[in-house]
Coordinates of C-alpha atoms and ligand atoms in Angstrom, one line a residue:
X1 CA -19.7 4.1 -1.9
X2 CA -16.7 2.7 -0.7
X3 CA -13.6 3.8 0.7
X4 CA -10.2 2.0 -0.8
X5 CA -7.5 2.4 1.7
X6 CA -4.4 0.9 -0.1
X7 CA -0.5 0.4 1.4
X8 CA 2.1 0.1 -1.2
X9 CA 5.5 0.6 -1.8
X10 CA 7.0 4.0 -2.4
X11 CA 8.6 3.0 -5.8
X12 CA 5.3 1.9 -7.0
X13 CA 2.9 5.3 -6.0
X14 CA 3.9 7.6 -9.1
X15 CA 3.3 4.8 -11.9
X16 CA -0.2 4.0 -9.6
X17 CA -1.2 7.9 -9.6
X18 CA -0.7 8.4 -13.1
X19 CA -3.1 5.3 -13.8
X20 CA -5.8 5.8 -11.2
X21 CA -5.8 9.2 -13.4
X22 CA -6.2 7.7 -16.6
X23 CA -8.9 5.7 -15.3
X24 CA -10.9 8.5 -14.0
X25 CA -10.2 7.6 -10.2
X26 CA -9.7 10.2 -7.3
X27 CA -7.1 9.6 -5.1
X28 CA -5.2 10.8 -2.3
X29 CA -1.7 10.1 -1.7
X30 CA -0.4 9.9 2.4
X31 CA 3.1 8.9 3.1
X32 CA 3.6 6.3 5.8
X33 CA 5.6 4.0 7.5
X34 CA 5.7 0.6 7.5
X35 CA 5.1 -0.8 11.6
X36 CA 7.8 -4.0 10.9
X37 CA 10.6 -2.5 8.6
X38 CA 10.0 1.0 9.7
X39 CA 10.6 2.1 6.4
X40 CA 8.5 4.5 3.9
X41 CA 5.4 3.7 1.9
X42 CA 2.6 5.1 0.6
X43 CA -1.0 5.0 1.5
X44 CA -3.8 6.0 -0.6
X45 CA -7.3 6.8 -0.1
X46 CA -9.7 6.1 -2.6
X47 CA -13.2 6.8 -2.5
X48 CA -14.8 4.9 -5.5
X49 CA -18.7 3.7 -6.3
X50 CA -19.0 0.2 -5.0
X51 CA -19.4 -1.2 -8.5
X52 CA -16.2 -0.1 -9.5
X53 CA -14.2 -1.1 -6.7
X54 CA -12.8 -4.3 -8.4
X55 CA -11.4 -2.2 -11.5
X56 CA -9.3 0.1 -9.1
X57 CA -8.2 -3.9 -7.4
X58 CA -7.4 -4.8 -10.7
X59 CA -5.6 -1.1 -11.5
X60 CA -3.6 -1.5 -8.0
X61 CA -3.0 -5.1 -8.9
X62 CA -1.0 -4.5 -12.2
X63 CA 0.8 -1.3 -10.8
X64 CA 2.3 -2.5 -7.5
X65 CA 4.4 -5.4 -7.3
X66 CA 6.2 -7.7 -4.2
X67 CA 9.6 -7.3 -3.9
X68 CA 12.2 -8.8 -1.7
X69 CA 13.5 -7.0 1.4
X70 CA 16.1 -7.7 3.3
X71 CA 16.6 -6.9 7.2
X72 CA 18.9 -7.5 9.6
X73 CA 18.1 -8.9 12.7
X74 CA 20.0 -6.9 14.9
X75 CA 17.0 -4.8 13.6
X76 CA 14.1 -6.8 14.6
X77 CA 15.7 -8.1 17.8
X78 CA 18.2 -5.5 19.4
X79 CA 18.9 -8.0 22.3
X80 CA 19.9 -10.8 19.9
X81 CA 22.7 -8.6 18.5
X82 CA 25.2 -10.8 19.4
X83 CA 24.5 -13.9 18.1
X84 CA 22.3 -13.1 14.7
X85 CA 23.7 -10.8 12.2
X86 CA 22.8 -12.3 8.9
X87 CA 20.0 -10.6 7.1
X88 CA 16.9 -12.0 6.8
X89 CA 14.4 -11.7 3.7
X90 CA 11.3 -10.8 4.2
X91 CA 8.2 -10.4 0.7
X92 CA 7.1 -7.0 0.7
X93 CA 3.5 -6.7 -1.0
X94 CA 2.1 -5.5 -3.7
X95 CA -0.6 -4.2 -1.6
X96 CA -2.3 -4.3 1.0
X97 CA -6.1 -3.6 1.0
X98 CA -8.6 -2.3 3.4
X99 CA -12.2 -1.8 1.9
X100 CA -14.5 0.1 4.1
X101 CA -18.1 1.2 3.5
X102 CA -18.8 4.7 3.4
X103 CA -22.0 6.0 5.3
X104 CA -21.7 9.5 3.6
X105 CA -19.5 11.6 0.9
X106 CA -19.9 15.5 0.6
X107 CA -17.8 17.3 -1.6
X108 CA -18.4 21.2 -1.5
Ligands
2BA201 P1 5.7 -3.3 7.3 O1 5.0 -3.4 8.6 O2 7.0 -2.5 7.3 O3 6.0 -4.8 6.8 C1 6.8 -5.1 5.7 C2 6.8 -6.6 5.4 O4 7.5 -7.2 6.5 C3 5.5 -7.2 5.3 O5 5.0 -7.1 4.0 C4 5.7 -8.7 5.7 O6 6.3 -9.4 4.6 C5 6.8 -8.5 6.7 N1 6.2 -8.5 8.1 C6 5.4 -7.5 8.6 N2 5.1 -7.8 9.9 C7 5.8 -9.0 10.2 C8 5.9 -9.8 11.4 N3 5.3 -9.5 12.5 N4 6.7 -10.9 11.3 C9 7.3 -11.3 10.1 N5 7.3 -10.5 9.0 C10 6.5 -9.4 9.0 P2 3.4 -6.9 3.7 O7 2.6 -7.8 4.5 O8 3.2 -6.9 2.3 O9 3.1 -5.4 4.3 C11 3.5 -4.2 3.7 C12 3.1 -3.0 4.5 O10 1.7 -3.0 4.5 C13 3.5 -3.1 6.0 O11 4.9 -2.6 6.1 C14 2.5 -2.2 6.6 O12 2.8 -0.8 6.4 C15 1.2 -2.5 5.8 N6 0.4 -3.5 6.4 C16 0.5 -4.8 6.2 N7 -0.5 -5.5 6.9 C17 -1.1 -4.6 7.6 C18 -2.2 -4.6 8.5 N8 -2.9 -5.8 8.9 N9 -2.7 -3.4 9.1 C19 -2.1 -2.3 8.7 N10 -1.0 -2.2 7.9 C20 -0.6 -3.3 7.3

């Protein structure tokens, strides 16, 4: 077994839900926040039989997309307030993907 820890954007977690469901997935849903923009996202745990790992890749794939951000800099650098106020963009992902071996599941 393996252990699918996935970081995507809020806007994207409802539509993913609904098709890890349809695809006979079990998931669970943590909200989080981003360590660069600070802002929220969503994390999800999914425990899934190593053989089927790509198909919940391939379901996370199609369901969560990269989207432009933009962020000022007065943000990122506080002491460079002065001189830098134009905002900068930055690629959000998709998703990013952590895949971790399991050494034991019990569900009671
Ligand atoms: P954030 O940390 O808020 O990062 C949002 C986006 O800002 C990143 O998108 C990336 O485009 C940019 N970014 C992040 N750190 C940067 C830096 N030091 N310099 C310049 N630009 C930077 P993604 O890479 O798609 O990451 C989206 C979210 O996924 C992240 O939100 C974070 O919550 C998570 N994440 C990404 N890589 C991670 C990692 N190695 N470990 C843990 N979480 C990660």
């Amino acid at each position: 077994m393996k252990l699918i820890l996935a970081i995507i954007q809020d806007k994207d977690s409802q539509q993913l839900q609904e098709e890890l469901v349809k695809g006979n997935f079990r998931a669970t849903k943590l909200p989080s926040t981003g360590g660069f923009l600070k802002a929220g996202n969503c994390t999800f745990i999914i425990g899934v039989e190593e053989e089927k790992v790509d198909d919940v890749l391939t379901i996370i794939k199609k369901n969560c997309h990269t989207r432009s951000q933009f962020v000022t800099p007065t943000f990122l650098m506080p002491e460079a307030a002065s001189s830098l106020t134009e905002p900068v963009e930055v690629q959000v992902g998709g998703a990013t993907c952590f895949i971790l071996p399991v050494d034991k599941f019990v569900r009671f």
